Amino acid sequence: MVETERQGEELVARDGRRIAVADAIHLPPVVPTKVIAVHLNHVSRVKEFQIKLSATPTYFQKPTSALNSHRGDVVRPRNCKWLNYEGEVGIVIGRRCRNVSQAEAGDYIAGYTVANDFGLHDFRDTDAGSMLRVKGSDTLCPLGPGLVTGWDFRNKYLRTYVNGQIKQDGNTAEMTWDMHYLVADIARNITLEPGDVLLSGTPANSRPVKPGDLVEVEVEGLGRLSNRIVEGPLPIRTELGAQPSESEEVLSTALGGEWEFRGIRPPKKPGA
């Protein structure tokens, strides 16, 4: 791995070597010991789900084996159907952080990156509590294209595109808990190490994508993270364990919290 700094349309290594951004093979911009994600934070997402937000944030963890990069392929297993994008901002820790105040939290942040917190909702019935397979399956945590330092997270747009069409259009101003709050909250009882990543939540309109789709997340001042969806070479094994499902829980979550249709979902239109 070679660390580089972006200068215009080139990446410059510490030894002076240069390569065009378009020609580079990207890796995740950080090497975390853990990736922690907040469940719900953006007001638009909460309204979409027609629920009342809890008084304090709740979290889940994505294993580091889920890490992916800018331009990396995101794999949807062959016998799964409900893979959703979630455009987000990733907070990157710069130094060991434990038991800090919200006012101090910014001093422990190295910078920020664009993230896509993909969810494989086919496993929503069995893993809704831990989110382990839903959010932690291989390739479901793209980060990039780089790490941006000195970025002010306030009032920045966050947009997700699928095949060039905008699907999510949010703003960090609608976050219930800001970046400093999230870091201080987690660090009360979990030590955050340099490189660790906190995912700060997604706006409304997370929807399923399919193999062949190009999903791009753009955050004002952080850049544009691009990933292609591909079909996995193998299906989920069927001789053991929970299997992909299409319950009302799965469909309602994948299709955007259509809770009013629970149990009475309208029939699909021909060709849908």
PDB file of C-alpha atoms in Angstrom, residues 102-244:
ATOM      1  CA  GLN A 102     -18.165  16.124  23.087  1.00  0.00           C
ATOM      2  CA  ALA A 103     -16.182  19.372  23.062  1.00  0.00           C
ATOM      3  CA  GLU A 104     -12.907  17.417  23.000  1.00  0.00           C
ATOM      4  CA  ALA A 105     -13.951  14.818  20.409  1.00  0.00           C
ATOM      5  CA  GLY A 106     -12.868  16.822  17.370  1.00  0.00           C
ATOM      6  CA  ASP A 107      -9.263  16.709  18.566  1.00  0.00           C
ATOM      7  CA  TYR A 108      -9.312  12.915  18.137  1.00  0.00           C
ATOM      8  CA  ILE A 109     -10.664  12.877  14.573  1.00  0.00           C
ATOM      9  CA  ALA A 110      -8.047  12.466  11.815  1.00  0.00           C
ATOM     10  CA  GLY A 111     -10.511  13.300   9.062  1.00  0.00           C
ATOM     11  CA  TYR A 112     -13.496  12.069   7.108  1.00  0.00           C
ATOM     12  CA  THR A 113     -14.255   9.846   4.142  1.00  0.00           C
ATOM     13  CA  VAL A 114     -17.253   8.854   2.038  1.00  0.00           C
ATOM     14  CA  ALA A 115     -18.895   5.556   2.953  1.00  0.00           C
ATOM     15  CA  ASN A 116     -21.623   3.301   1.631  1.00  0.00           C
ATOM     16  CA  ASP A 117     -23.181   1.197   4.384  1.00  0.00           C
ATOM     17  CA  PHE A 118     -24.639  -1.507   2.134  1.00  0.00           C
ATOM     18  CA  GLY A 119     -27.220  -3.837   3.668  1.00  0.00           C
ATOM     19  CA  LEU A 120     -28.135  -7.352   2.557  1.00  0.00           C
ATOM     20  CA  HIS A 121     -31.688  -7.356   3.845  1.00  0.00           C
ATOM     21  CA  ASP A 122     -32.344 -10.958   2.792  1.00  0.00           C
ATOM     22  CA  PHE A 123     -31.010 -11.784   6.284  1.00  0.00           C
ATOM     23  CA  ARG A 124     -33.063  -9.164   8.099  1.00  0.00           C
ATOM     24  CA  ASP A 125     -35.308 -11.750   9.774  1.00  0.00           C
ATOM     25  CA  THR A 126     -32.479 -13.547  11.535  1.00  0.00           C
ATOM     26  CA  ASP A 127     -29.853 -10.831  12.020  1.00  0.00           C
ATOM     27  CA  ALA A 128     -31.955  -7.713  12.704  1.00  0.00           C
ATOM     28  CA  GLY A 129     -30.506  -7.397  16.201  1.00  0.00           C
ATOM     29  CA  SER A 130     -26.804  -7.840  15.450  1.00  0.00           C
ATOM     30  CA  MET A 131     -26.990  -6.810  11.761  1.00  0.00           C
ATOM     31  CA  LEU A 132     -23.994  -9.139  11.307  1.00  0.00           C
ATOM     32  CA  ARG A 133     -24.809 -10.628   7.900  1.00  0.00           C
ATOM     33  CA  VAL A 134     -27.137  -7.795   6.883  1.00  0.00           C
ATOM     34  CA  LYS A 135     -24.415  -5.153   7.133  1.00  0.00           C
ATOM     35  CA  GLY A 136     -21.266  -7.222   7.642  1.00  0.00           C
ATOM     36  CA  SER A 137     -21.115  -9.499   4.609  1.00  0.00           C
ATOM     37  CA  ASP A 138     -17.962  -9.301   2.497  1.00  0.00           C
ATOM     38  CA  THR A 139     -17.524  -6.131   0.360  1.00  0.00           C
ATOM     39  CA  LEU A 140     -20.413  -4.240   2.019  1.00  0.00           C
ATOM     40  CA  CYS A 141     -18.305  -1.416   3.496  1.00  0.00           C
ATOM     41  CA  PRO A 142     -16.762   0.692   0.715  1.00  0.00           C
ATOM     42  CA  LEU A 143     -14.769   3.706   1.914  1.00  0.00           C
ATOM     43  CA  GLY A 144     -13.066   6.380  -0.142  1.00  0.00           C
ATOM     44  CA  PRO A 145     -11.882   7.672  -2.425  1.00  0.00           C
ATOM     45  CA  GLY A 146      -9.599   9.256   0.185  1.00  0.00           C
ATOM     46  CA  LEU A 147      -9.241  10.673   3.677  1.00  0.00           C
ATOM     47  CA  VAL A 148      -9.943  14.405   3.908  1.00  0.00           C
ATOM     48  CA  THR A 149      -8.513  16.401   6.800  1.00  0.00           C
ATOM     49  CA  GLY A 150      -9.690  19.790   8.041  1.00  0.00           C
ATOM     50  CA  TRP A 151     -13.235  19.234   6.737  1.00  0.00           C
ATOM     51  CA  ASP A 152     -16.104  21.011   8.494  1.00  0.00           C
ATOM     52  CA  PHE A 153     -18.992  18.540   8.641  1.00  0.00           C
ATOM     53  CA  ARG A 154     -21.676  21.175   9.168  1.00  0.00           C
ATOM     54  CA  ASN A 155     -24.352  21.727   6.514  1.00  0.00           C
ATOM     55  CA  LYS A 156     -22.846  19.585   3.759  1.00  0.00           C
ATOM     56  CA  TYR A 157     -24.898  17.796   1.120  1.00  0.00           C
ATOM     57  CA  LEU A 158     -24.850  14.008   0.824  1.00  0.00           C
ATOM     58  CA  ARG A 159     -26.158  12.391  -2.370  1.00  0.00           C
ATOM     59  CA  THR A 160     -26.373   8.857  -3.687  1.00  0.00           C
ATOM     60  CA  TYR A 161     -26.646   8.107  -7.393  1.00  0.00           C
ATOM     61  CA  VAL A 162     -27.589   4.854  -9.124  1.00  0.00           C
ATOM     62  CA  ASN A 163     -26.589   4.696 -12.779  1.00  0.00           C
ATOM     63  CA  GLY A 164     -26.269   8.470 -12.773  1.00  0.00           C
ATOM     64  CA  GLN A 165     -29.712   9.184 -11.303  1.00  0.00           C
ATOM     65  CA  ILE A 166     -29.922  10.803  -7.881  1.00  0.00           C
ATOM     66  CA  LYS A 167     -31.628   8.574  -5.296  1.00  0.00           C
ATOM     67  CA  GLN A 168     -30.658  10.048  -1.929  1.00  0.00           C
ATOM     68  CA  ASP A 169     -30.393  13.789  -1.376  1.00  0.00           C
ATOM     69  CA  GLY A 170     -29.611  14.641   2.235  1.00  0.00           C
ATOM     70  CA  ASN A 171     -27.592  17.064   4.327  1.00  0.00           C
ATOM     71  CA  THR A 172     -25.516  16.710   7.470  1.00  0.00           C
ATOM     72  CA  ALA A 173     -27.648  19.492   8.966  1.00  0.00           C
ATOM     73  CA  GLU A 174     -30.470  16.960   9.425  1.00  0.00           C
ATOM     74  CA  MET A 175     -28.370  14.676  11.618  1.00  0.00           C
ATOM     75  CA  THR A 176     -29.826  14.368  15.101  1.00  0.00           C
ATOM     76  CA  TRP A 177     -26.383  13.685  16.605  1.00  0.00           C
ATOM     77  CA  ASP A 178     -23.326  15.277  15.028  1.00  0.00           C
ATOM     78  CA  MET A 179     -19.887  13.766  14.481  1.00  0.00           C
ATOM     79  CA  HIS A 180     -18.442  14.922  17.782  1.00  0.00           C
ATOM     80  CA  TYR A 181     -21.399  13.525  19.733  1.00  0.00           C
ATOM     81  CA  LEU A 182     -21.030  10.095  18.093  1.00  0.00           C
ATOM     82  CA  VAL A 183     -17.313   9.868  18.857  1.00  0.00           C
ATOM     83  CA  ALA A 184     -17.732  10.961  22.472  1.00  0.00           C
ATOM     84  CA  ASP A 185     -20.694   8.633  22.993  1.00  0.00           C
ATOM     85  CA  ILE A 186     -18.888   5.511  21.771  1.00  0.00           C
ATOM     86  CA  ALA A 187     -15.640   6.438  23.532  1.00  0.00           C
ATOM     87  CA  ARG A 188     -17.370   6.454  26.925  1.00  0.00           C
ATOM     88  CA  ASN A 189     -16.831   2.700  27.171  1.00  0.00           C
ATOM     89  CA  ILE A 190     -15.137   1.551  23.925  1.00  0.00           C
ATOM     90  CA  THR A 191     -11.579   2.639  23.182  1.00  0.00           C
ATOM     91  CA  LEU A 192     -11.277   3.989  19.646  1.00  0.00           C
ATOM     92  CA  GLU A 193      -7.918   3.354  17.987  1.00  0.00           C
ATOM     93  CA  PRO A 194      -6.253   5.308  15.156  1.00  0.00           C
ATOM     94  CA  GLY A 195      -7.903   4.372  11.866  1.00  0.00           C
ATOM     95  CA  ASP A 196     -11.168   3.248  13.422  1.00  0.00           C
ATOM     96  CA  VAL A 197     -14.252   4.345  11.497  1.00  0.00           C
ATOM     97  CA  LEU A 198     -17.662   5.497  12.697  1.00  0.00           C
ATOM     98  CA  LEU A 199     -20.449   5.579  10.122  1.00  0.00           C
ATOM     99  CA  SER A 200     -22.757   8.492  10.878  1.00  0.00           C
ATOM    100  CA  GLY A 201     -26.090   7.487   9.319  1.00  0.00           C
ATOM    101  CA  THR A 202     -27.930   7.742   6.006  1.00  0.00           C
ATOM    102  CA  PRO A 203     -30.767   9.968   4.732  1.00  0.00           C
ATOM    103  CA  ALA A 204     -34.058   8.681   3.324  1.00  0.00           C
ATOM    104  CA  ASN A 205     -34.530   6.608   0.169  1.00  0.00           C
ATOM    105  CA  SER A 206     -32.241   3.639   0.614  1.00  0.00           C
ATOM    106  CA  ARG A 207     -33.446   1.176  -2.027  1.00  0.00           C
ATOM    107  CA  PRO A 208     -32.355  -2.159  -3.565  1.00  0.00           C
ATOM    108  CA  VAL A 209     -29.807  -2.342  -6.359  1.00  0.00           C
ATOM    109  CA  LYS A 210     -28.920  -5.224  -8.658  1.00  0.00           C
ATOM    110  CA  PRO A 211     -25.864  -6.609 -10.439  1.00  0.00           C
ATOM    111  CA  GLY A 212     -24.661  -4.212 -13.109  1.00  0.00           C
ATOM    112  CA  ASP A 213     -25.762  -1.076 -11.252  1.00  0.00           C
ATOM    113  CA  LEU A 214     -23.216   1.664 -10.579  1.00  0.00           C
ATOM    114  CA  VAL A 215     -23.729   3.210  -7.131  1.00  0.00           C
ATOM    115  CA  GLU A 216     -21.991   6.488  -6.294  1.00  0.00           C
ATOM    116  CA  VAL A 217     -22.044   8.461  -3.054  1.00  0.00           C
ATOM    117  CA  GLU A 218     -21.019  12.107  -3.191  1.00  0.00           C
ATOM    118  CA  VAL A 219     -20.417  14.227  -0.097  1.00  0.00           C
ATOM    119  CA  GLU A 220     -19.689  17.921  -0.415  1.00  0.00           C
ATOM    120  CA  GLY A 221     -15.982  18.437   0.164  1.00  0.00           C
ATOM    121  CA  LEU A 222     -15.156  14.718   0.509  1.00  0.00           C
ATOM    122  CA  GLY A 223     -15.459  13.464  -3.052  1.00  0.00           C
ATOM    123  CA  ARG A 224     -17.383  10.740  -4.845  1.00  0.00           C
ATOM    124  CA  LEU A 225     -17.219   7.039  -3.961  1.00  0.00           C
ATOM    125  CA  SER A 226     -18.094   4.705  -6.858  1.00  0.00           C
ATOM    126  CA  ASN A 227     -18.879   0.988  -6.741  1.00  0.00           C
ATOM    127  CA  ARG A 228     -20.303  -1.513  -9.207  1.00  0.00           C
ATOM    128  CA  ILE A 229     -22.717  -4.223  -8.030  1.00  0.00           C
ATOM    129  CA  VAL A 230     -21.811  -7.719  -9.200  1.00  0.00           C
ATOM    130  CA  GLU A 231     -23.388 -11.110  -8.727  1.00  0.00           C
ATOM    131  CA  GLY A 232     -21.384 -13.425  -6.502  1.00  0.00           C
ATOM    132  CA  PRO A 233     -19.915 -16.565  -8.071  1.00  0.00           C
ATOM    133  CA  LEU A 234     -21.688 -18.754  -5.519  1.00  0.00           C
ATOM    134  CA  PRO A 235     -25.048 -18.721  -3.750  1.00  0.00           C
ATOM    135  CA  ILE A 236     -25.435 -18.796   0.021  1.00  0.00           C
ATOM    136  CA  ARG A 237     -25.063 -22.433   1.045  1.00  0.00           C
ATOM    137  CA  THR A 238     -28.428 -24.057   1.697  1.00  0.00           C
ATOM    138  CA  GLU A 239     -27.586 -27.141   3.779  1.00  0.00           C
ATOM    139  CA  LEU A 240     -27.269 -25.198   7.042  1.00  0.00           C
ATOM    140  CA  GLY A 241     -28.052 -21.920   8.701  1.00  0.00           C
ATOM    141  CA  ALA A 242     -30.714 -19.294   8.111  1.00  0.00           C
ATOM    142  CA  GLN A 243     -31.617 -18.757   4.487  1.00  0.00           C
ATOM    143  CA  PRO A 244     -32.396 -15.562   2.553  1.00  0.00           C
TER     144      PRO A 244
END
